[in-house]
Amino acid sequence: MSIFGFKQSNKSQDQDKKIALLLTDLTSLEDYINDLFSFSPLPICFISPLGVILETNPAFESASGFPGEEIIGESIEKIFIKEEISNITKETLKEGFVAGKELSLLKKDGNNLVVRVFTRTRTDENLKPIGYFLGLFDLSNIKKTEEELKRVQKALLNILEDTEEARRKAEEEKDKTQAIITNFADGLLFFDKNHNLAIINPKAENFFKTDKEKIIGKTLKELINVSNFGKLIGFLGPEIKDIFRKELIITKDFIIEVSAISMKKDEIDLGNLVVLHDVSREKTIEKLKTEFVSLAAHQLRTPLSAVKWSLRMVLDGDMGKINKEQKEIMEKTYQSNERMIALVNDLLNVARIEEGKYAISPTFIDMVKFCQSTVDSIADGFKKKGIKFKFIKSSNKPIMVFVDEEKLELVIQNLLDNALKYTNKPGEVVLSLKETPKTVTVEVKDSGIGITKGDQARIFSKFFRASEAILIEPGGSGLGLYMAKNIINSHNGKIGFESQSGQGSTFYFTIKKQK
Amino acid sequence: MKKILIVEDEEIMLNLLEKKLKTHGYKVFSARDGELGLSFLREQDSPDLILMDLIMPKLDGFSVMAEIQKDDRLKKIPLIVISNSGQPVELNKIKELGAIDWLVKTEFDPQELLEKIKKQLGE
């Protein structure tokens, strides 16, 4: 029973037994350690104080890619970066251990593996180091995950930054837009796609002396009953059609210019923006001017009519007999006075044109009745001149239009006046009303002198007079058709004519009907 | 003899009209403003016809016509407006107020007016 093979005494036999037992224990312990060393999933090696690899375990071999026989006896520097590993060796020998230093393991296949290194010295009985254990902890997966995490984190941060930037920008934009809307010199309204009032700026609130809280979110139908606001809503119509700088009289002293723009993005209806520009001041000045001209014209007419009537009665013999010479002179004076009257009438017309160009105050009227009353006022003139006159209506049913009555009357009167002036006996003038489902056309057809081709292009120009017309009516102002065109344009209508020299003319205008 | 009331503030026009109408055999009454015209109408027998200006002191022609419309007796009297104003919109207004005709003074002479009156009075 002796491993050493020599005989021993009884006493020493007991000792031998003990030693044998101890040796058995030692052997099994060695096996155990060897097994554990081989089994350990952690790569471990044993290195001499001079840095020579003395032992490796399978996990170490698989981690480094070197079989044991290729690295045992080699310098540890073969598989680590020289500086890094020499520091580890030094520290281990000095401190007894290194816990968790990160190093690069140079694998056989040329790749680097990031590992965490743990070491511990082994000493002899005199506590002199005889080498050290070096264990590796493969960090590559953790590194990978860590890198991945870092990337994700960075991406996330970037996204957050971008989002924050976008939010800040949006906020800034919103603030800017809000500031613009709030401080805009004009009134601004925004109706959403369902035609509910979504935005009103302080200027517009002020215009209508209303409170935002009371009207925001309301529909057009609800808004039409809000005192001054209703006028605008009525003006915009149920569809909020696009409008460009149309005038609207809110009160006598408050006139606004309205523009409505439908807002679209990628063909999607966003709503309608309505811009209100206060033109009251301009209007007041304009009105003062018009009033001045009207008053001046009226004041001028008063003495002119007194002169006219006095001369006429003297000439007619109402004041007693006058001699031939007196009669001749008075007749000339009478004619001069007539010219003066014509001039004043033109002056009045100019004042009314300028009005027609800007201020339109429309109401709902029946076109049939309206034409009839204009016809009544002019019919005498046709009779006097011996020209046939006809008024043809499509039916007696009312045709409702939304127009400035006074201005439109000027237009019809002008067209009829022209027809009368430039049609000779025994001519014919026909006023007719024609309807389509949406529009009404007023047409004045005469059998008069017509307009030459050369004059046709300029017929609506200010102060233009056709050459033939001058011969017949030398005193005309050339303002009638200019004024008519202005008025019809301001009603969003169309005016035009067809004419042939010597064959007569047909003038017409078309405006929208109201239901 | 047919009676005509002239309501006119312009003295010369008034004189000329009086002369013209008297010469042609009418009994003429005259008032120099709307107020006088209206009180004449209310206090005296109805004339056969009224000739009236529009722009006058104290009470203008539109207001006089509005008052006449409220009175069943007075609103039967034919009324012709003579004015220097010629705004088309005024024509509709005075028609609504019951005037049967309208003359712009610069566009008509006294003879033409006389003929209108004769026609109106069925002469």
XYZ file of C-alpha atoms in Angstrom:
638
model
C 0.000 0.000 0.000
C 2.855 2.315 -0.502
C 3.171 4.576 -3.269
C 6.817 5.021 -2.597
C 7.427 1.279 -2.444
C 9.495 0.954 0.710
C 8.772 -0.873 3.892
C 7.862 0.868 7.019
C 7.422 0.161 10.668
C 4.004 -0.279 12.301
C 4.200 3.118 13.697
C 5.331 4.348 10.436
C 2.721 2.102 8.882
C 0.054 4.244 10.495
C 1.848 7.269 9.197
C 2.086 5.639 5.816
C -1.608 4.991 5.846
C -2.258 8.632 6.663
C 0.143 9.740 3.975
C -1.450 7.324 1.553
C -4.843 8.723 2.363
C -3.560 12.244 2.014
C -1.915 11.337 -1.266
C -5.194 9.860 -2.525
C -6.971 13.002 -1.467
C -4.304 15.080 -3.141
C -4.583 13.129 -6.364
C -8.320 13.388 -6.449
C -8.054 17.077 -5.628
C -5.589 17.480 -8.536
C -7.975 15.660 -10.817
C -10.764 17.774 -9.548
C -8.836 20.927 -10.211
C -7.796 19.687 -13.632
C -11.368 18.795 -14.472
C -12.610 22.114 -13.203
C -9.848 23.908 -15.154
C -10.840 22.091 -18.325
C -14.502 22.444 -17.751
C -14.503 26.130 -16.865
C -16.274 28.105 -19.569
C -14.045 31.002 -18.644
C -10.796 31.123 -20.610
C -7.948 30.777 -18.149
C -4.196 30.441 -18.521
C -1.229 30.328 -16.238
C 1.674 32.605 -16.947
C 5.225 32.659 -15.583
C 6.583 35.836 -13.960
C 8.520 36.391 -17.187
C 5.353 36.312 -19.214
C 5.544 32.806 -20.699
C 2.294 30.932 -21.067
C 2.614 27.733 -19.049
C -0.868 26.340 -19.198
C -4.177 27.025 -20.918
C -7.640 25.583 -20.645
C -9.865 24.603 -23.605
C -11.996 27.713 -23.189
C -8.840 29.825 -23.521
C -7.787 27.938 -26.594
C -11.147 28.402 -28.203
C -11.299 32.099 -27.278
C -7.830 32.836 -28.712
C -8.145 30.386 -31.555
C -4.704 28.920 -30.702
C -4.486 25.220 -29.798
C -2.583 24.672 -26.518
C 0.529 23.329 -28.246
C 0.866 26.518 -30.306
C 0.893 28.929 -27.420
C 2.095 27.036 -24.379
C 5.709 28.134 -23.975
C 5.076 31.270 -26.031
C 5.165 34.785 -24.660
C 1.874 36.193 -23.537
C 2.693 39.165 -25.787
C 1.794 36.929 -28.718
C -1.838 37.239 -27.861
C -2.005 40.668 -26.230
C -0.712 44.094 -27.090
C 2.753 44.296 -25.596
C 2.359 47.484 -23.550
C -1.049 46.530 -22.248
C -0.071 43.066 -21.072
C 3.269 44.117 -19.593
C 1.395 46.595 -17.408
C -0.944 43.822 -16.334
C 2.006 41.542 -15.492
C 3.724 44.272 -13.504
C 0.590 45.174 -11.602
C -0.245 41.559 -10.869
C 3.211 40.815 -9.495
C 3.111 43.958 -7.427
C -0.478 43.938 -6.152
C -1.190 40.239 -6.374
C -4.149 40.645 -8.710
C -5.800 42.695 -11.417
C -9.562 42.818 -11.489
C -11.333 43.479 -14.701
C -8.991 45.438 -16.995
C -10.167 45.749 -20.557
C -7.677 44.466 -23.132
C -7.666 43.414 -26.744
C -7.016 39.738 -27.334
C -5.185 39.204 -30.620
C -6.802 36.119 -32.042
C -5.173 33.662 -34.357
C -7.522 34.581 -37.180
C -6.246 38.184 -36.994
C -9.356 39.608 -35.335
C -9.311 41.415 -32.049
C -11.537 40.407 -29.207
C -12.280 42.847 -26.453
C -11.922 41.024 -23.141
C -11.921 41.844 -19.499
C -8.878 40.415 -17.777
C -8.684 39.115 -14.212
C -5.365 37.907 -12.728
C -4.117 36.452 -9.494
C -0.564 35.507 -8.546
C 0.515 32.087 -7.467
C 3.295 31.999 -4.874
C 5.595 29.288 -3.453
C 5.915 28.534 0.220
C 8.124 31.589 0.595
C 5.361 33.724 -0.900
C 7.533 34.317 -3.918
C 5.428 34.589 -7.054
C 5.871 31.690 -9.379
C 3.462 33.034 -11.936
C -0.080 34.133 -12.241
C -3.454 33.015 -13.444
C -5.093 35.058 -16.112
C -8.803 34.744 -16.763
C -10.670 36.357 -19.609
C -14.175 37.511 -19.826
C -15.355 37.848 -23.424
C -16.862 41.295 -23.780
C -17.513 41.200 -27.496
C -21.216 40.404 -27.171
C -21.606 42.870 -24.390
C -19.590 45.357 -26.426
C -21.771 44.690 -29.394
C -24.905 45.168 -27.346
C -23.363 48.191 -25.716
C -22.471 49.692 -29.076
C -25.889 48.857 -30.356
C -27.373 50.517 -27.314
C -25.161 53.532 -27.764
C -26.198 53.756 -31.398
C -29.841 53.429 -30.485
C -29.379 55.941 -27.722
C -27.621 58.326 -30.076
C -30.300 57.850 -32.710
C -32.913 58.365 -30.067
C -31.182 61.510 -28.879
C -30.950 62.712 -32.450
C -34.625 62.045 -32.947
C -35.427 63.804 -29.716
C -33.231 66.702 -30.722
C -34.855 66.867 -34.132
C -38.285 66.662 -32.582
C -37.412 69.355 -30.110
C -35.999 71.496 -32.884
C -39.075 70.920 -34.993
C -41.327 71.652 -32.046
C -39.390 74.814 -31.264
C -39.517 75.864 -34.897
C -43.224 75.109 -35.094
C -43.746 77.031 -31.894
C -41.723 79.930 -33.263
C -43.651 79.802 -36.543
C -46.887 79.637 -34.644
C -45.877 82.573 -32.494
C -44.821 84.485 -35.587
C -48.055 83.666 -37.397
C -50.034 84.504 -34.280
C -48.206 87.807 -33.955
C -48.795 88.619 -37.597
C -52.495 87.802 -37.333
C -52.871 89.749 -34.108
C -51.015 92.828 -35.246
C -52.129 92.823 -38.866
C -53.282 96.237 -40.000
C -56.238 94.672 -41.814
C -59.014 92.580 -40.371
C -58.514 88.858 -40.840
C -61.063 86.098 -40.586
C -60.571 82.434 -41.223
C -63.402 80.043 -41.868
C -62.658 76.344 -41.647
C -63.666 73.924 -44.362
C -67.141 73.577 -42.847
C -67.499 77.357 -43.030
C -67.331 77.837 -39.293
C -65.479 80.896 -38.090
C -62.122 79.630 -36.793
C -60.011 82.772 -36.434
C -60.779 86.448 -36.068
C -58.044 88.971 -35.314
C -58.454 91.957 -32.973
C -58.722 94.390 -35.895
C -61.695 92.509 -37.324
C -63.277 92.275 -33.854
C -62.906 96.009 -33.652
C -64.440 96.477 -37.110
C -67.607 94.735 -36.089
C -67.548 95.848 -32.466
C -67.876 92.247 -31.461
C -66.206 89.869 -29.059
C -64.265 86.905 -30.372
C -65.763 84.646 -27.711
C -69.247 85.325 -28.976
C -68.691 84.393 -32.580
C -65.834 81.949 -32.882
C -66.871 78.458 -33.960
C -70.194 79.696 -35.272
C -71.595 78.762 -38.658
C -72.395 81.241 -41.422
C -76.096 80.818 -40.693
C -75.581 81.757 -37.059
C -73.275 84.633 -37.900
C -75.697 86.242 -40.322
C -77.778 87.301 -37.327
C -74.876 89.054 -35.581
C -75.629 92.764 -36.117
C -72.944 94.296 -38.343
C -71.338 90.962 -38.987
C -74.391 89.758 -40.875
C -73.739 92.235 -43.669
C -70.329 90.742 -44.335
C -71.637 87.193 -44.177
C -74.401 88.074 -46.616
C -71.790 89.661 -48.853
C -69.563 86.567 -48.772
C -72.471 84.326 -49.700
C -73.194 80.778 -48.564
C -70.191 79.328 -50.441
C -67.655 82.042 -49.558
C -66.689 82.550 -53.182
C -63.305 84.101 -53.900
C -63.501 87.866 -53.967
C -60.801 90.385 -54.800
C -61.071 93.806 -53.168
C -64.804 94.311 -53.313
C -66.299 97.146 -51.427
C -68.844 96.668 -48.687
C -70.661 99.417 -46.859
C -71.098 98.388 -43.235
C -72.436 101.687 -41.972
C -72.613 105.119 -43.552
C -69.154 105.997 -42.253
C -67.566 102.595 -42.346
C -66.669 101.011 -45.634
C -64.412 98.010 -46.046
C -62.755 96.391 -48.990
C -63.263 92.635 -48.816
C -61.051 89.931 -50.290
C -61.827 86.255 -49.836
C -59.344 83.548 -50.742
C -60.065 79.830 -50.560
C -57.071 78.069 -49.043
C -56.001 74.727 -50.422
C -53.100 72.409 -49.737
C -52.485 69.519 -52.098
C -56.002 69.923 -53.429
C -57.424 69.595 -49.932
C -59.783 72.348 -48.918
C -58.488 74.027 -45.747
C -60.992 76.850 -45.511
C -61.350 80.468 -46.516
C -59.319 83.479 -45.546
C -61.143 86.782 -45.554
C -59.171 90.027 -45.503
C -60.926 93.255 -44.582
C -59.313 96.554 -45.463
C -60.769 99.721 -44.000
C -61.280 102.217 -46.815
C -63.580 104.568 -44.924
C -61.118 107.441 -45.040
C -60.595 107.149 -48.777
C -64.323 106.805 -49.191
C -65.014 109.860 -47.080
C -62.648 111.937 -49.185
C -64.150 110.495 -52.323
C -67.651 111.116 -51.067
C -66.801 114.685 -50.096
C -65.463 115.223 -53.572
C -68.554 113.692 -55.132
C -70.828 115.686 -52.886
C -68.945 118.832 -53.728
C -69.279 118.195 -57.444
C -72.963 117.284 -57.083
C -73.683 120.334 -55.031
C -71.698 122.578 -57.357
C -73.516 121.125 -60.340
C -76.868 121.565 -58.649
C -76.083 125.113 -57.607
C -74.948 125.875 -61.144
C -78.134 124.465 -62.613
C -80.381 126.709 -60.546
C -79.316 130.007 -62.180
C -78.993 128.281 -65.554
C -82.589 127.170 -65.430
C -83.650 130.658 -64.363
C -81.800 132.105 -67.390
C -83.245 129.424 -69.646
C -86.822 129.956 -68.538
C -86.581 133.764 -68.598
C -85.145 133.826 -72.099
C -87.608 131.242 -73.317
C -90.599 133.195 -72.053
C -89.319 136.428 -73.540
C -88.641 134.611 -76.833
C -92.092 132.970 -76.751
C -93.645 136.416 -76.402
C -94.968 135.813 -72.908
C -93.418 139.126 -71.790
C -94.699 141.171 -74.689
C -93.595 141.698 -78.247
C -89.865 141.968 -79.034
C -88.248 143.136 -82.249
C -86.315 140.946 -84.671
C -82.866 142.127 -83.537
C -83.711 141.515 -79.856
C -85.038 138.106 -80.744
C -81.876 137.115 -82.649
C -79.557 138.129 -79.809
C -81.688 136.411 -77.194
C -81.858 133.268 -79.277
C -78.025 133.169 -79.353
C -77.872 133.792 -75.621
C -80.359 130.993 -75.149
C -78.125 128.611 -77.172
C -75.043 129.585 -75.139
C -76.955 128.854 -72.008
C -77.948 125.449 -73.398
C -74.272 124.639 -73.946
C -73.534 125.645 -70.413
C -76.308 123.315 -69.224
C -74.772 120.420 -71.201
C -71.387 121.082 -69.616
C -72.827 121.061 -66.132
C -74.631 117.802 -66.912
C -71.307 116.273 -67.913
C -69.754 117.496 -64.716
C -72.520 115.738 -62.809
C -71.893 112.593 -64.822
C -68.193 112.614 -64.013
C -69.011 112.838 -60.333
C -71.341 109.891 -60.701
C -68.801 107.822 -62.666
C -66.216 108.232 -59.990
C -68.838 107.041 -57.566
C -69.676 104.133 -59.841
C -66.063 103.126 -59.917
C -65.837 102.677 -56.184
C -68.811 102.777 -53.893
C -71.388 100.150 -54.675
C -74.213 99.779 -52.218
C -76.289 96.912 -53.500
C -79.829 95.905 -52.603
C -82.154 93.176 -53.868
C -84.361 94.401 -56.677
C -86.588 92.980 -59.393
C -84.930 93.560 -62.757
C -88.254 93.511 -64.636
C -89.810 96.233 -62.522
C -86.561 98.157 -62.529
C -86.275 98.196 -66.346
C -89.921 99.154 -66.616
C -89.402 102.255 -64.472
C -86.313 103.279 -66.452
C -88.271 102.799 -69.657
C -91.072 104.976 -68.299
C -88.663 107.824 -67.664
C -87.221 107.778 -71.174
C -90.196 106.693 -73.327
C -91.208 110.304 -73.998
C -87.912 110.975 -75.740
C -88.512 108.211 -78.288
C -92.029 109.442 -78.971
C -90.758 112.993 -79.460
C -88.179 111.866 -81.989
C -90.594 109.524 -83.751
C -88.701 106.308 -83.103
C -90.474 103.056 -82.340
C -89.606 101.694 -78.916
C -90.333 98.234 -77.551
C -89.653 96.598 -74.206
C -89.621 92.803 -74.412
C -89.547 90.824 -71.180
C -89.188 87.067 -71.098
C -92.026 86.897 -68.598
C -93.622 89.008 -65.927
C -92.089 86.891 -63.191
C -89.679 88.888 -61.033
C -85.969 88.441 -61.788
C -84.136 89.194 -58.556
C -80.695 90.764 -58.722
C -78.373 92.215 -56.071
C -77.285 95.571 -57.504
C -76.700 99.225 -56.792
C -79.957 100.544 -58.160
C -78.818 104.068 -58.843
C -75.672 102.980 -60.661
C -77.450 100.368 -62.733
C -80.072 102.871 -63.729
C -77.288 105.067 -65.087
C -76.171 102.157 -67.255
C -79.567 101.353 -68.736
C -80.318 105.030 -69.161
C -77.026 105.524 -70.959
C -77.562 102.633 -73.338
C -81.092 103.835 -74.100
C -79.915 107.452 -74.453
C -77.272 106.400 -76.960
C -79.769 104.331 -78.911
C -82.091 107.324 -78.991
C -79.375 109.811 -79.973
C -77.858 107.735 -82.735
C -80.978 106.272 -84.322
C -82.764 108.305 -86.959
C -86.424 108.397 -87.835
C -88.048 105.974 -88.664
C -85.824 103.699 -86.621
C -86.556 101.212 -83.915
C -85.063 100.568 -80.484
C -85.751 97.376 -78.542
C -84.930 96.807 -74.906
C -85.103 93.132 -73.993
C -84.518 91.024 -70.916
C -83.084 87.565 -71.448
C -82.651 84.931 -68.774
C -80.481 81.877 -68.282
C -80.778 79.753 -65.118
C -78.065 81.813 -63.443
C -77.906 85.159 -65.240
C -79.980 87.912 -66.723
C -78.992 89.919 -69.799
C -80.282 93.379 -70.598
C -80.003 94.163 -74.285
C -80.549 97.424 -76.148
C -80.798 96.927 -79.908
C -81.094 99.883 -82.244
C -81.305 100.392 -85.998
C -79.020 103.423 -85.786
C -75.774 104.574 -87.334
C -73.664 101.752 -85.889
C -69.982 101.902 -84.983
C -67.172 101.639 -87.519
C -64.655 98.818 -87.118
C -61.896 101.341 -86.366
C -63.823 102.847 -83.468
C -65.052 99.605 -81.926
C -61.944 98.785 -79.871
C -62.026 102.108 -78.041
C -65.743 102.491 -77.560
C -65.548 101.985 -73.756
C -62.552 104.323 -73.274
C -62.840 107.460 -71.184
C -63.625 110.570 -73.272
C -63.632 108.556 -76.484
C -66.240 109.523 -79.032
C -66.895 107.639 -82.242
C -66.321 109.733 -85.369
C -69.893 109.274 -86.603
C -71.270 110.160 -83.189
C -69.439 113.491 -83.073
C -71.200 114.520 -86.279
C -74.614 113.855 -84.794
C -74.030 114.997 -81.223
C -71.076 117.414 -81.044
C -71.580 118.180 -77.364
C -71.239 114.636 -75.946
C -68.694 114.011 -73.219
C -67.524 110.530 -74.172
C -68.158 109.356 -70.642
C -71.391 107.382 -70.845
C -70.097 103.990 -71.979
C -66.937 104.361 -69.889
C -69.162 104.848 -66.872
C -71.418 101.941 -67.870
C -68.476 99.569 -68.175
C -67.161 100.671 -64.792
C -70.469 100.082 -63.124
C -71.066 96.665 -64.705
C -67.522 95.577 -63.842
C -68.015 96.555 -60.239
C -71.102 94.313 -60.231
C -68.987 91.399 -61.536
C -70.958 91.520 -64.737
C -70.066 91.540 -68.423
C -70.745 94.319 -70.876
C -70.351 94.142 -74.633
C -71.768 95.047 -77.991
C -72.162 94.003 -81.584
C -72.293 96.613 -84.273
C -71.927 97.226 -87.943
C -71.454 100.673 -89.384
C -74.767 101.849 -90.792
C -76.629 98.751 -89.595
C -77.237 99.570 -85.969
C -75.777 98.428 -82.664
C -76.710 96.010 -79.920
C -75.319 96.749 -76.486
C -75.856 94.303 -73.657
C -74.785 93.520 -70.141
C -75.128 90.348 -68.126
C -75.270 90.029 -64.351
C -75.901 87.207 -61.938
C -79.388 86.459 -60.678
C -80.143 85.974 -56.993
C -82.441 83.251 -55.748
C -110.892 128.563 -63.368
C -108.444 125.746 -62.434
C -106.309 126.388 -59.367
C -102.611 125.558 -59.276
C -100.328 125.708 -56.225
C -96.653 126.392 -56.931
C -94.204 125.507 -54.136
C -90.844 127.016 -55.170
C -88.159 128.909 -53.265
C -86.388 130.463 -56.250
C -88.056 133.849 -56.714
C -87.412 134.284 -60.411
C -88.658 130.802 -61.238
C -91.734 131.427 -59.155
C -92.417 134.722 -60.966
C -91.932 133.142 -64.388
C -94.225 130.228 -63.563
C -96.887 132.517 -62.115
C -96.729 134.684 -65.229
C -96.864 131.741 -67.643
C -99.767 130.041 -65.875
C -101.761 133.207 -65.247
C -101.372 134.177 -68.904
C -102.887 130.814 -69.800
C -105.875 131.284 -67.574
C -105.029 129.535 -64.325
C -105.586 130.786 -60.803
C -102.139 130.575 -59.220
C -101.214 130.292 -55.529
C -97.607 130.280 -54.489
C -95.587 129.212 -51.471
C -91.889 130.058 -50.958
C -90.990 126.927 -48.987
C -92.285 123.479 -48.106
C -93.763 124.489 -44.804
C -95.847 127.299 -46.322
C -96.914 124.982 -49.108
C -98.078 122.328 -46.680
C -100.012 124.743 -44.460
C -101.699 126.204 -47.547
C -102.786 122.727 -48.568
C -104.060 121.910 -45.089
C -105.914 125.166 -44.558
C -107.317 126.004 -47.972
C -109.477 124.225 -50.497
C -107.642 121.706 -52.588
C -106.009 123.096 -55.726
C -106.417 121.159 -58.993
C -102.688 120.600 -59.316
C -99.450 121.086 -57.388
C -96.102 122.078 -58.908
C -93.324 121.572 -56.425
C -89.551 121.961 -56.186
C -87.508 119.403 -54.218
C -84.717 121.328 -52.554
C -86.245 124.074 -50.439
C -85.680 125.640 -47.041
C -87.552 124.544 -43.894
C -89.209 121.477 -45.411
C -87.998 119.817 -48.597
C -90.200 118.444 -51.352
C -89.779 114.813 -50.255
C -91.046 115.621 -46.769
C -94.007 117.616 -48.087
C -94.959 114.672 -50.316
C -94.647 112.264 -47.411
C -97.066 114.460 -45.421
C -99.466 114.691 -48.362
C -99.527 110.899 -48.581
C -100.823 110.714 -45.024
C -103.839 112.866 -45.915
C -106.618 111.219 -47.922
C -107.864 114.527 -49.276
C -104.477 115.881 -50.306
C -103.097 112.715 -51.832
C -105.734 112.859 -54.556
C -104.268 116.101 -55.941
C -101.983 115.496 -58.954
C -98.455 116.615 -58.213
C -95.636 117.399 -60.649
C -92.096 117.747 -59.342
C -89.926 120.479 -60.835
C -86.309 120.298 -59.730
C -82.738 121.085 -60.607
C -81.646 117.765 -59.235
C -81.709 114.947 -61.710
C -80.520 111.840 -59.908
C -82.326 108.771 -61.253
C -82.637 107.357 -57.765
C -84.708 110.374 -56.783
C -87.210 109.633 -59.530
C -88.106 106.303 -57.970
C -88.377 107.927 -54.577
C -90.756 110.652 -55.713
C -92.816 108.111 -57.662
C -93.236 106.129 -54.485
C -94.280 109.354 -52.811
C -97.114 109.745 -55.272
C -95.827 112.322 -57.797
C -97.365 111.821 -61.228
C -94.540 113.471 -63.147
C -91.101 114.968 -62.846
C -89.247 117.684 -64.720
C -85.637 118.734 -64.567
C -85.810 122.489 -65.024
C -82.784 122.736 -67.275
C -84.195 120.052 -69.579
C -87.684 121.558 -69.986
C -88.968 124.984 -70.901
C -92.127 126.689 -69.610
C -94.110 125.852 -72.760
C -93.475 122.127 -72.358
C -94.477 122.353 -68.732
C -97.670 124.123 -69.679
C -98.535 121.335 -72.081
C -97.971 118.721 -69.389
C -100.239 120.599 -67.032
C -102.960 120.957 -69.640
C -102.806 117.274 -70.406
C -102.932 116.397 -66.740
C -105.977 118.590 -66.179
C -107.662 117.122 -69.188
C -107.626 120.290 -71.289
